[in-house]
XYZ file of C-alpha atoms in Angstrom:
741
model
C 47.460 -83.278 12.741
C 48.920 -80.304 14.629
C 46.771 -78.310 17.014
C 45.815 -74.946 15.573
C 46.321 -71.750 17.537
C 46.839 -69.198 14.792
C 46.057 -65.747 16.177
C 44.639 -63.234 13.730
C 45.155 -59.540 14.383
C 42.113 -58.750 12.290
C 40.024 -61.120 14.388
C 41.327 -59.519 17.563
C 40.345 -56.077 16.341
C 36.896 -57.295 15.320
C 36.353 -58.798 18.758
C 37.627 -55.669 20.464
C 35.286 -53.499 18.399
C 32.395 -55.565 19.700
C 33.505 -55.255 23.297
C 34.660 -51.643 23.308
C 32.856 -49.204 25.553
C 33.148 -46.058 23.474
C 31.047 -43.169 24.830
C 27.560 -42.938 23.401
C 24.600 -40.694 24.097
C 22.365 -42.288 26.733
C 18.635 -42.080 26.205
C 16.005 -42.635 28.868
C 15.556 -46.161 27.551
C 19.185 -47.220 27.967
C 20.082 -45.339 31.152
C 22.048 -47.604 33.477
C 20.429 -49.602 36.233
C 21.634 -48.528 39.648
C 22.690 -50.094 42.933
C 23.937 -48.694 46.220
C 26.319 -50.098 48.797
C 28.606 -49.130 51.624
C 31.763 -50.338 49.877
C 32.464 -50.828 46.176
C 35.522 -52.899 45.232
C 36.514 -52.823 41.568
C 38.584 -55.760 40.322
C 38.693 -59.540 40.504
C 42.350 -60.109 41.365
C 43.836 -61.373 44.613
C 43.833 -57.863 46.103
C 40.161 -57.308 45.325
C 39.027 -60.622 46.786
C 41.161 -60.125 49.903
C 39.732 -56.619 50.367
C 36.175 -57.930 50.100
C 36.761 -60.778 52.542
C 38.455 -58.519 55.087
C 35.745 -55.866 54.911
C 33.029 -58.505 55.293
C 34.746 -60.082 58.283
C 34.877 -56.640 59.884
C 31.159 -56.199 59.536
C 30.738 -53.879 56.556
C 27.064 -54.385 55.798
C 26.946 -54.142 52.007
C 29.842 -54.729 49.633
C 29.734 -54.973 45.856
C 32.708 -56.703 44.235
C 32.891 -56.095 40.484
C 35.197 -58.223 38.312
C 35.800 -57.547 34.630
C 35.957 -61.292 33.850
C 34.441 -64.455 35.284
C 37.744 -65.388 36.920
C 38.820 -64.508 40.458
C 42.316 -64.637 41.894
C 44.559 -62.565 39.636
C 48.132 -63.818 39.569
C 47.178 -67.129 41.169
C 44.568 -67.973 38.538
C 43.412 -65.669 35.730
C 46.976 -64.518 34.968
C 48.262 -68.082 35.107
C 51.141 -67.471 37.547
C 50.540 -70.594 39.602
C 54.094 -70.775 40.948
C 54.107 -68.478 43.973
C 57.355 -66.503 43.863
C 58.057 -64.812 47.206
C 61.743 -65.392 47.775
C 63.937 -63.294 49.990
C 67.361 -63.742 51.594
C 67.518 -64.771 55.243
C 70.729 -65.785 56.965
C 72.440 -65.989 53.601
C 69.930 -68.313 51.926
C 66.919 -67.807 49.697
C 63.720 -68.576 51.547
C 60.079 -67.548 51.419
C 59.166 -64.234 52.995
C 57.153 -64.779 56.216
C 53.503 -65.453 55.444
C 50.640 -63.860 57.325
C 47.051 -62.689 57.063
C 44.831 -63.770 54.193
C 47.903 -64.691 52.147
C 48.750 -67.313 54.764
C 45.154 -68.580 54.550
C 45.445 -68.896 50.775
C 48.738 -70.754 50.997
C 47.296 -73.137 53.584
C 44.331 -73.761 51.273
C 46.702 -74.392 48.352
C 48.661 -76.931 50.370
C 45.474 -78.599 51.568
C 44.193 -78.875 47.992
C 47.461 -80.330 46.751
C 47.599 -82.800 49.643
C 44.072 -83.982 48.888
C 44.700 -84.140 45.128
C 48.263 -85.426 44.914
C 49.098 -86.687 48.381
C 51.799 -84.036 48.721
C 51.414 -80.373 49.678
C 54.071 -79.076 47.293
C 53.940 -81.154 44.087
C 55.718 -78.713 41.767
C 59.371 -78.964 42.801
C 59.804 -75.649 41.015
C 63.047 -73.712 40.903
C 61.706 -70.295 41.922
C 58.832 -71.185 44.237
C 58.197 -73.832 46.858
C 54.412 -73.723 46.410
C 52.452 -74.185 43.206
C 48.813 -74.414 42.205
C 47.041 -75.163 38.939
C 44.935 -72.219 37.732
C 41.448 -73.729 37.905
C 42.125 -75.014 41.401
C 43.389 -71.578 42.408
C 40.186 -69.928 41.263
C 38.154 -72.503 43.195
C 40.103 -71.637 46.339
C 39.327 -67.938 45.950
C 35.654 -68.626 45.327
C 35.479 -70.946 48.328
C 37.039 -68.291 50.561
C 34.560 -65.723 49.292
C 31.520 -68.013 49.496
C 30.594 -67.561 53.189
C 30.159 -63.832 52.646
C 28.314 -63.868 49.319
C 24.733 -62.796 48.987
C 22.608 -65.125 46.885
C 19.507 -64.437 44.817
C 16.636 -63.154 46.990
C 14.785 -66.451 46.856
C 17.659 -68.067 48.773
C 17.383 -65.471 51.561
C 21.158 -65.382 51.992
C 22.467 -62.757 54.375
C 25.960 -62.498 52.951
C 27.318 -58.968 52.725
C 29.072 -59.308 49.355
C 27.368 -59.062 45.992
C 29.633 -60.408 43.234
C 29.191 -59.001 39.729
C 31.266 -60.439 36.880
C 32.176 -59.451 33.316
C 31.586 -55.762 34.088
C 34.006 -53.018 32.986
C 34.384 -49.483 34.292
C 33.345 -46.757 31.856
C 33.394 -43.698 34.128
C 33.673 -42.493 37.695
C 31.708 -39.438 38.764
C 33.265 -37.040 41.278
C 31.067 -34.519 43.075
C 32.620 -31.888 45.357
C 35.925 -33.736 45.350
C 34.497 -37.135 46.256
C 33.816 -40.229 44.137
C 30.030 -40.421 44.045
C 29.393 -43.326 41.706
C 31.051 -45.590 39.151
C 29.508 -46.645 35.829
C 29.995 -50.084 34.293
C 29.136 -51.868 31.057
C 28.758 -55.592 30.569
C 31.851 -56.925 28.766
C 29.715 -59.314 26.722
C 26.715 -57.046 26.099
C 27.436 -53.343 25.739
C 23.751 -52.500 26.055
C 23.763 -53.683 29.662
C 24.903 -50.879 31.960
C 25.094 -50.414 35.695
C 25.734 -47.471 38.018
C 26.933 -48.183 41.551
C 26.914 -45.546 44.264
C 29.019 -46.254 47.334
C 30.232 -44.427 50.411
C 33.740 -45.647 49.658
C 35.389 -47.240 46.608
C 38.529 -49.389 46.428
C 40.240 -49.510 43.030
C 41.868 -52.909 42.533
C 41.398 -52.975 38.761
C 44.240 -53.954 36.460
C 44.712 -50.440 35.105
C 43.356 -48.237 37.874
C 40.099 -47.629 36.031
C 38.378 -45.713 38.837
C 41.444 -43.653 39.648
C 41.953 -42.832 35.989
C 38.356 -41.945 35.116
C 37.749 -40.025 38.343
C 40.430 -37.509 37.501
C 42.530 -38.461 40.517
C 46.217 -37.779 39.972
C 48.317 -40.749 38.918
C 51.592 -41.639 37.247
C 52.415 -44.177 34.536
C 55.839 -44.922 33.112
C 59.202 -43.886 34.577
C 59.743 -41.072 37.051
C 62.510 -38.617 36.277
C 65.348 -38.298 38.758
C 64.143 -34.772 39.466
C 60.857 -36.121 40.893
C 62.125 -38.156 43.838
C 65.907 -37.963 43.542
C 66.121 -41.724 43.068
C 69.634 -42.995 42.237
C 68.368 -45.328 39.493
C 65.879 -42.952 37.889
C 66.605 -41.513 34.420
C 67.614 -37.878 34.141
C 65.540 -37.429 30.991
C 64.232 -35.882 28.920
C 61.791 -38.556 27.814
C 61.012 -39.530 24.243
C 59.028 -42.695 23.522
C 60.575 -44.164 26.665
C 58.108 -42.116 28.709
C 55.893 -45.199 28.328
C 58.544 -47.671 29.456
C 57.105 -50.053 32.043
C 57.850 -53.446 33.483
C 56.821 -55.758 30.628
C 53.777 -57.967 30.695
C 53.950 -61.694 30.046
C 51.261 -63.920 28.631
C 51.776 -67.087 30.600
C 51.504 -70.489 28.949
C 50.428 -73.497 31.009
C 51.033 -76.916 29.463
C 50.444 -80.510 30.494
C 51.936 -83.792 29.303
C 50.309 -85.485 26.325
C 50.775 -89.055 25.172
C 50.863 -87.849 21.590
C 53.076 -85.271 19.962
C 51.074 -82.035 20.296
C 52.980 -79.389 18.380
C 50.921 -76.261 17.823
C 50.692 -74.321 14.597
C 53.167 -71.434 14.772
C 51.756 -67.924 15.190
C 51.482 -66.107 11.870
C 54.497 -63.886 12.590
C 56.721 -66.668 13.916
C 60.442 -66.109 13.368
C 62.963 -68.373 15.042
C 65.342 -65.443 15.486
C 63.057 -63.945 18.151
C 63.945 -66.870 20.396
C 67.649 -67.183 19.621
C 68.618 -66.458 23.225
C 67.084 -69.813 24.181
C 69.657 -71.719 22.143
C 71.988 -72.243 25.104
C 69.282 -72.553 27.738
C 68.448 -76.091 28.872
C 64.830 -77.037 28.307
C 64.858 -79.642 31.046
C 66.948 -80.849 33.948
C 66.088 -83.644 36.338
C 65.830 -82.057 39.768
C 63.500 -82.672 42.717
C 64.800 -79.377 44.174
C 65.770 -81.003 47.467
C 68.099 -78.112 48.279
C 65.204 -75.650 48.196
C 64.227 -72.810 45.897
C 66.849 -71.352 43.571
C 69.081 -74.397 44.019
C 71.986 -74.154 41.536
C 71.360 -77.545 39.937
C 67.658 -77.117 39.236
C 67.589 -74.272 36.739
C 65.898 -74.906 33.399
C 62.898 -73.684 31.432
C 61.014 -76.838 32.372
C 61.693 -76.758 36.109
C 61.641 -72.965 36.446
C 57.943 -72.762 37.393
C 56.812 -76.369 37.157
C 53.378 -76.786 38.746
C 53.199 -80.579 39.061
C 56.291 -82.809 38.981
C 55.068 -86.249 37.955
C 58.473 -87.894 37.594
C 59.932 -87.203 41.031
C 56.615 -87.639 42.842
C 55.734 -90.911 41.142
C 52.537 -89.571 39.563
C 51.132 -90.712 36.213
C 52.964 -88.866 33.440
C 49.788 -87.095 32.262
C 49.778 -85.121 35.537
C 53.024 -83.347 34.613
C 52.151 -79.630 34.360
C 54.479 -76.743 33.571
C 54.016 -72.981 33.679
C 56.037 -71.110 31.072
C 56.875 -67.645 32.367
C 60.404 -67.156 31.054
C 62.064 -63.792 30.331
C 62.028 -64.486 26.582
C 58.222 -64.385 26.871
C 58.284 -60.845 28.251
C 56.564 -58.294 26.075
C 57.889 -54.688 26.311
C 55.179 -52.045 26.419
C 56.446 -49.329 24.112
C 58.206 -49.116 20.742
C 55.822 -51.711 19.358
C 56.327 -53.842 16.223
C 55.050 -52.174 13.066
C 52.021 -54.433 12.719
C 50.888 -53.390 16.200
C 51.622 -49.739 15.466
C 49.549 -49.915 12.287
C 46.629 -51.577 14.051
C 46.664 -49.067 16.901
C 46.932 -46.065 14.613
C 43.995 -47.338 12.556
C 41.884 -47.176 15.698
C 43.059 -43.761 16.876
C 45.831 -41.511 15.558
C 48.590 -41.457 18.166
C 47.372 -44.590 19.954
C 50.709 -46.352 19.463
C 52.371 -43.589 21.496
C 49.984 -43.934 24.431
C 50.871 -45.622 27.675
C 49.156 -48.988 28.035
C 47.354 -47.602 31.100
C 45.746 -44.859 29.010
C 44.688 -47.062 26.113
C 41.097 -48.144 25.592
C 40.088 -51.784 26.019
C 40.059 -52.047 22.246
C 43.596 -50.722 21.923
C 44.929 -52.932 24.707
C 43.373 -55.929 22.952
C 45.675 -55.295 19.987
C 48.728 -55.275 22.263
C 47.515 -58.340 24.121
C 47.032 -60.394 20.969
C 50.595 -59.664 19.881
C 51.851 -60.634 23.340
C 49.977 -63.933 22.996
C 51.587 -64.590 19.619
C 54.987 -63.881 21.114
C 54.400 -66.319 23.989
C 53.029 -69.056 21.738
C 55.995 -68.560 19.436
C 58.311 -69.404 22.313
C 56.302 -72.530 23.108
C 56.425 -73.578 19.448
C 60.196 -73.004 19.421
C 60.640 -75.266 22.457
C 58.382 -77.936 20.987
C 60.132 -78.098 17.636
C 63.594 -77.958 19.182
C 62.794 -80.936 21.408
C 61.226 -82.772 18.477
C 64.209 -82.164 16.218
C 66.636 -83.180 18.966
C 64.592 -86.338 19.585
C 64.171 -85.576 23.273
C 62.395 -88.478 25.040
C 58.641 -87.949 25.232
C 58.478 -87.827 29.039
C 60.579 -84.650 29.119
C 59.840 -83.146 25.728
C 57.832 -79.998 25.118
C 56.704 -81.650 21.887
C 54.623 -83.903 24.130
C 53.128 -81.037 26.114
C 49.769 -79.507 25.209
C 48.030 -76.311 26.256
C 45.725 -76.952 29.200
C 41.971 -76.559 28.895
C 41.674 -75.232 32.458
C 40.980 -71.633 31.471
C 37.963 -72.295 29.276
C 39.238 -69.813 26.691
C 39.129 -70.427 22.950
C 42.910 -70.099 22.654
C 43.525 -72.131 25.838
C 45.603 -69.312 27.298
C 44.926 -67.446 30.560
C 42.160 -64.854 30.213
C 44.547 -62.152 31.385
C 48.211 -61.268 30.982
C 50.585 -61.227 33.913
C 50.866 -57.488 34.570
C 53.886 -56.339 36.546
C 53.092 -52.625 36.559
C 49.969 -50.479 36.377
C 49.314 -46.829 37.031
C 50.589 -45.489 40.339
C 48.285 -43.434 42.507
C 49.523 -39.993 43.534
C 49.112 -40.588 47.251
C 49.760 -38.854 50.563
C 53.212 -40.427 50.515
C 54.984 -41.980 47.537
C 57.452 -44.711 48.496
C 60.707 -44.143 46.633
C 63.887 -46.065 45.976
C 65.787 -44.447 48.849
C 63.220 -45.778 51.315
C 63.875 -49.454 50.553
C 67.209 -49.748 48.679
C 69.733 -52.063 50.379
C 73.457 -51.579 50.714
C 74.330 -55.213 49.986
C 72.842 -58.615 49.076
C 71.761 -59.378 52.659
C 68.539 -57.507 53.495
C 68.439 -55.493 56.697
C 65.884 -52.984 57.920
C 64.825 -50.361 55.396
C 65.885 -46.773 55.917
C 62.240 -45.730 56.187
C 60.227 -47.868 58.588
C 56.931 -46.031 58.490
C 54.918 -45.142 61.601
C 51.712 -45.880 59.671
C 52.828 -49.224 58.234
C 50.138 -51.802 57.495
C 52.169 -54.806 56.305
C 55.783 -55.814 55.821
C 57.426 -56.926 52.588
C 60.708 -57.530 50.814
C 61.352 -58.217 47.150
C 64.153 -56.973 44.965
C 63.784 -54.036 42.610
C 63.071 -56.411 39.774
C 62.537 -55.161 36.240
C 62.183 -57.717 33.493
C 63.477 -56.576 30.076
C 61.651 -53.330 29.354
C 62.843 -52.633 25.783
C 63.107 -54.388 22.451
C 65.700 -54.213 19.696
C 64.536 -54.859 16.150
C 66.967 -57.035 14.238
C 68.380 -55.118 11.304
C 66.457 -52.058 12.556
C 63.431 -53.412 10.714
C 60.278 -52.813 12.754
C 58.427 -55.313 10.572
C 60.808 -58.102 11.474
C 61.797 -60.027 14.594
C 63.035 -58.403 17.784
C 64.839 -59.386 20.935
C 64.450 -57.993 24.433
C 67.062 -55.860 26.136
C 67.653 -54.709 29.682
C 68.776 -51.186 30.507
C 71.340 -50.293 33.182
C 68.809 -48.607 35.476
C 65.926 -51.043 34.882
C 67.224 -54.495 35.626
C 66.739 -57.244 38.151
C 68.638 -58.123 41.306
C 68.797 -54.586 42.699
C 68.741 -55.368 46.399
C 66.225 -54.009 48.867
C 65.788 -54.158 52.620
C 62.834 -55.454 54.611
C 60.281 -52.684 54.377
C 56.664 -51.821 55.104
C 53.769 -50.288 53.194
C 52.260 -47.191 54.852
C 48.591 -46.274 54.997
C 49.458 -42.987 53.288
C 50.329 -44.869 50.078
C 46.717 -46.030 49.689
C 45.149 -42.572 50.020
C 44.837 -40.145 47.064
C 46.123 -36.610 47.530
C 43.192 -35.007 45.758
C 40.072 -37.197 45.746
C 37.956 -38.405 48.656
C 35.892 -41.569 48.858
C 38.614 -43.602 47.154
C 41.415 -45.990 48.099
C 44.021 -47.542 45.833
C 45.151 -51.142 46.161
C 46.842 -53.888 44.154
C 49.381 -52.189 41.885
C 47.415 -48.900 41.957
C 49.216 -47.528 45.005
C 51.542 -44.678 45.879
C 54.988 -45.876 44.866
C 57.543 -44.710 42.343
C 57.984 -46.705 39.156
C 61.217 -48.154 40.508
C 59.584 -49.277 43.754
C 56.608 -50.727 41.862
C 58.936 -53.452 40.584
C 59.503 -54.552 44.197
C 55.845 -54.440 45.312
C 53.923 -56.678 42.921
C 54.103 -60.390 43.783
C 51.390 -62.694 45.124
C 51.759 -62.192 48.861
C 52.275 -58.450 48.689
C 49.232 -57.906 46.494
C 47.046 -60.125 48.685
C 48.038 -58.243 51.828
C 47.668 -54.921 50.044
C 44.068 -55.858 49.341
C 43.490 -57.054 52.881
C 44.745 -53.851 54.503
C 42.756 -51.703 52.083
C 39.636 -53.646 53.075
C 40.473 -53.124 56.738
C 41.077 -49.425 56.139
C 37.753 -49.084 54.357
C 35.938 -50.863 57.176
C 37.254 -48.593 59.909
C 36.573 -45.508 57.778
C 32.962 -46.560 57.229
C 32.370 -47.574 60.825
C 33.999 -44.474 62.321
C 32.583 -42.138 59.659
C 36.076 -41.032 58.647
C 37.532 -40.342 55.237
C 40.748 -42.232 54.410
C 42.620 -38.926 54.662
C 41.187 -38.293 58.139
C 42.174 -41.780 59.234
C 45.728 -41.292 57.970
C 45.959 -38.069 60.006
C 44.509 -39.576 63.197
C 47.204 -41.453 65.174
C 44.736 -42.985 67.618
C 42.562 -44.465 64.870
C 45.670 -45.513 62.934
C 46.907 -47.526 65.932
C 43.432 -49.046 66.222
C 43.707 -50.177 62.603
C 47.207 -51.596 63.095
C 46.239 -53.504 66.238
C 43.186 -54.970 64.524
C 45.329 -56.174 61.613
C 47.759 -57.843 63.988
C 45.008 -59.553 65.955
C 43.195 -60.827 62.907
C 39.502 -61.412 63.300
C 37.116 -64.325 63.612
C 40.033 -66.639 64.349
C 41.968 -65.838 61.179
C 45.732 -65.123 61.239
C 46.944 -61.597 61.824
C 49.030 -59.524 59.427
C 52.773 -59.152 59.989
C 53.517 -55.415 60.020
C 57.139 -55.246 61.187
C 58.781 -57.944 59.046
C 60.395 -60.118 61.704
C 61.201 -63.534 60.279
C 60.754 -65.498 63.508
C 57.313 -64.196 64.477
C 54.128 -66.165 63.898
C 50.673 -64.691 64.294
C 50.085 -67.516 66.796
C 52.795 -66.158 69.099
C 51.454 -64.506 72.223
C 53.886 -61.632 71.758
C 53.083 -61.148 68.039
C 51.002 -58.008 68.530
C 53.295 -56.557 71.189
C 56.541 -57.065 69.267
C 55.036 -55.518 66.143
C 53.473 -52.501 67.842
C 56.431 -51.654 70.071
C 58.677 -51.765 67.006
C 56.356 -49.680 64.808
C 56.021 -47.078 67.569
C 59.792 -46.829 67.985
C 59.838 -48.166 71.543
C 61.625 -51.394 70.645
C 64.687 -50.946 68.438
C 65.252 -54.088 66.318
C 68.741 -55.525 66.161
C 70.638 -54.069 63.231
C 72.298 -57.393 62.399
C 69.273 -59.671 62.689
C 65.861 -59.972 61.054
C 64.507 -61.837 64.090
C 62.814 -60.598 67.242
C 64.338 -63.451 69.274
C 61.606 -63.581 71.867
C 63.367 -66.140 74.077
C 66.545 -64.107 74.378
C 67.351 -62.566 77.765
C 67.578 -58.783 78.094
C 70.443 -56.912 79.668
C 69.778 -54.099 82.119
C 71.094 -51.708 79.486
C 68.520 -52.918 76.960
C 65.730 -52.606 79.531
C 66.756 -49.066 80.411
C 66.934 -48.108 76.735
C 63.420 -49.400 76.126
C 62.052 -47.491 79.110
C 63.791 -44.293 78.007
C 61.941 -44.565 74.704
C 58.691 -45.104 76.571
C 59.319 -41.779 78.316
C 59.809 -39.973 75.024
C 56.961 -41.498 73.094
C 54.140 -42.098 75.580
C 52.052 -39.801 77.780
C 52.586 -41.636 81.053
C 50.188 -41.577 84.042
C 52.730 -39.906 86.312
C 53.577 -36.343 87.222
C 56.149 -34.934 84.796
C 58.375 -33.608 87.579
C 58.348 -36.932 89.361
C 59.149 -38.728 86.119
C 62.015 -36.352 85.402
C 63.474 -37.108 88.821
C 63.395 -40.833 88.182
C 66.913 -42.154 87.784
C 67.515 -44.677 85.031
C 71.052 -43.730 83.974
C 72.939 -46.177 86.248
C 71.250 -49.089 84.496
C 72.349 -47.979 81.054
C 75.949 -49.072 81.537
C 75.020 -52.368 83.158
C 75.693 -55.399 80.962
C 74.302 -57.953 83.385
C 70.971 -59.598 82.737
C 67.755 -57.833 83.628
C 65.314 -59.595 85.932
C 61.586 -59.533 86.498
C 62.276 -57.434 89.563
C 64.240 -54.873 87.550
C 61.365 -54.633 85.096
C 58.803 -54.245 87.901
C 60.761 -51.329 89.358
C 61.035 -49.664 85.962
C 57.293 -49.978 85.412
C 56.488 -48.546 88.834
C 58.866 -45.619 88.340
C 57.023 -44.763 85.131
C 53.593 -44.874 86.726
C 52.777 -48.281 85.266
C 51.495 -51.219 87.303
C 53.723 -54.314 87.210
C 52.073 -57.685 86.797
C 51.754 -59.936 89.832
C 54.210 -62.492 88.473
C 57.011 -59.941 88.199
C 56.643 -59.108 91.901
C 56.383 -62.694 93.101
C 59.487 -63.983 91.338
C 61.776 -60.955 90.994
C 64.914 -63.016 90.351
C 63.626 -64.583 87.129
C 65.615 -63.511 84.036
C 63.617 -61.188 81.770
C 63.039 -62.416 78.220
C 62.286 -60.198 75.244
C 58.857 -61.726 74.672
C 57.967 -61.183 78.339
C 58.959 -57.548 78.240
C 57.053 -56.992 75.010
C 53.843 -58.678 76.168
C 53.699 -57.030 79.600
C 54.840 -53.590 78.485
C 52.404 -53.449 75.567
C 49.534 -54.448 77.866
C 50.351 -51.357 79.955
C 50.800 -48.993 76.991
C 48.031 -50.042 74.599
C 45.464 -47.631 76.076
C 47.831 -44.669 76.520
C 48.312 -41.743 74.146
C 51.508 -40.976 72.268
C 53.584 -37.834 72.495
C 53.180 -36.247 69.071
C 53.630 -32.784 67.572
C 50.676 -30.539 66.799
C 48.778 -32.376 64.058
C 46.225 -29.683 63.231
C 47.598 -29.321 59.697
C 49.280 -32.714 59.288
C 49.280 -33.985 55.672
C 48.072 -30.688 54.265
C 49.950 -29.574 51.165
C 52.413 -27.200 52.877
C 52.555 -28.821 56.313
C 55.774 -29.884 58.045
C 54.663 -30.976 61.506
C 58.097 -31.978 62.782
C 59.806 -28.851 61.376
C 62.597 -30.843 59.757
C 62.422 -28.940 56.478
C 60.648 -31.788 54.664
C 56.971 -31.359 53.874
C 54.751 -34.068 55.342
C 53.811 -35.469 51.945
C 57.495 -35.959 51.079
C 58.560 -37.074 54.546
C 58.737 -40.828 55.078
C 59.074 -40.230 58.828
C 56.958 -37.123 59.490
C 57.241 -37.395 63.276
C 60.987 -36.943 63.792
C 62.233 -38.824 66.834
C 65.598 -38.481 68.489
């Protein structure tokens, strides 16, 4: 008897009608209950949890974390993307981007769980990710990380700072005198249960930027025209329906081996032609992925994002678990099939022409149900193909069943994998020119921001954003198509996310995080994967903490270089023994390195110039006298030194510039003294020792950390018409607003 997973559009609409939070008049009897806190974090994804943990570790006294479901962890768990995809290119090979901060903690916890459960830290042997985790286990990891900071019911007398509220959806955000005052919620399972939360500061980590959107803060959704940012890949326009074109969503399917044939009932709109592009794609190959991720011989639907590899690890066959997240599953977010159009229009005239971001929960539910049908149709196609081809049971999708891990009635993840949301109009919008690479080997991005909070690299990666209806019949099957300017494999350099991209241009008391940040649509496709979103949440939590503790608005913090450096240093140091965050994306730096903070800060401040041909800091490499002199010349330009200006000007450093011989501790000691800085005792005692990069960084940073920087007049910095460095580019459009020669 086949398993039944028929999805009814009518049933979806009925459910959505029950859950919808349409505005209603509020009487005295049903006025919302209210709570107050220092920090409100809206969302339950990896960014939201990371923000809450970071803020709690930094001592924020009261935090309310509000999730719209009873799942925590976002991509790792509720979206079902348990294969952690973080590849980059380093020395010509695909490797994982360096891990740091809370993301590193999560990955360590994942490996520890897998080791305890399977006896191996990386049981998936997946093609596009070295590390995998099953969804229920992922959620448990997030809850365990959150647990030490959670407040419990009063009778337990817990002193945790975080109150966790679940199954609550945003209905409105109230702005008073330009500042978010409170946010209103409704219970997703009981629309009569309402809550109002007033906070000094709110972080929006929701899937669709609910606080940003309902507060009236400026945001963007869909493509940006070339005229907006001058991006090479942006469309010239004008827009038609493609104004709603976004990176598609995918409804992931997680399946596990079954002893019996477990073919599902096909979705009610199943048409084999929708999946024709799979005809030449291998379902399964036998590969333990010994050559590493993206190995040429390991590519198949089965191995693509396999979570547990029973065969090559010697596990019982029933442990075999596969995540299906294949491009054929992708669901474009405009130009919908006619059945979806009809359902949307029946709810609201014009709803089918709305951007997904601007739809109601009820309207999105219609889109989501069709995306589920599309994903299940692909699974059914794979099952029946393997059955008809008599593929052996141990590697046949016909012998794979939907997992029960999610606790949902349809056994699918409670949320879709969302690649793009709204984009906050922020104090600086990262654009394609800032990160676009010249070739396949990443270097340093053209814009390495002075206010960077974490480093990242991922290609400009658009999954198929459009559909083509076969026979031009909108009631029939469709296939996905890529467009020339929205594709994958557009190369980017190693880049950094600036504080300015978290701060709205027009609303106070609010920070964006997760995918709700200040980037162009093109850049959003490169800033969306697990590690990036976790770190984005962590730095937003850190930003909120310093704002609350210093009584600053996010805008004031962004305009205050001293407080900005305080924030950056605190991120690098970590807190309470937890790993620091990598800001300048060196591949050979670990947060355990003694020179980790120094190498990052000297690079961010423009005192250390990274090698153009290497992504490493190379701390054990000896410096030449020329390199030492160059570093000290930058110190002169960028730092207010404790020495008379005339005396400093008379200091001679030019003869060293042409010297190619190795610099010594003695050379460094003399340079420090000539700049009014005190050399360490060791430099003076053993002056003939060769000077290493890590030694210079550690000692020099210890002398500079308390000194002020030479900066232009910042009285009007980041105001609408300000150009503090007089380079003809307004601050809000200037990636590098403090021009340095």
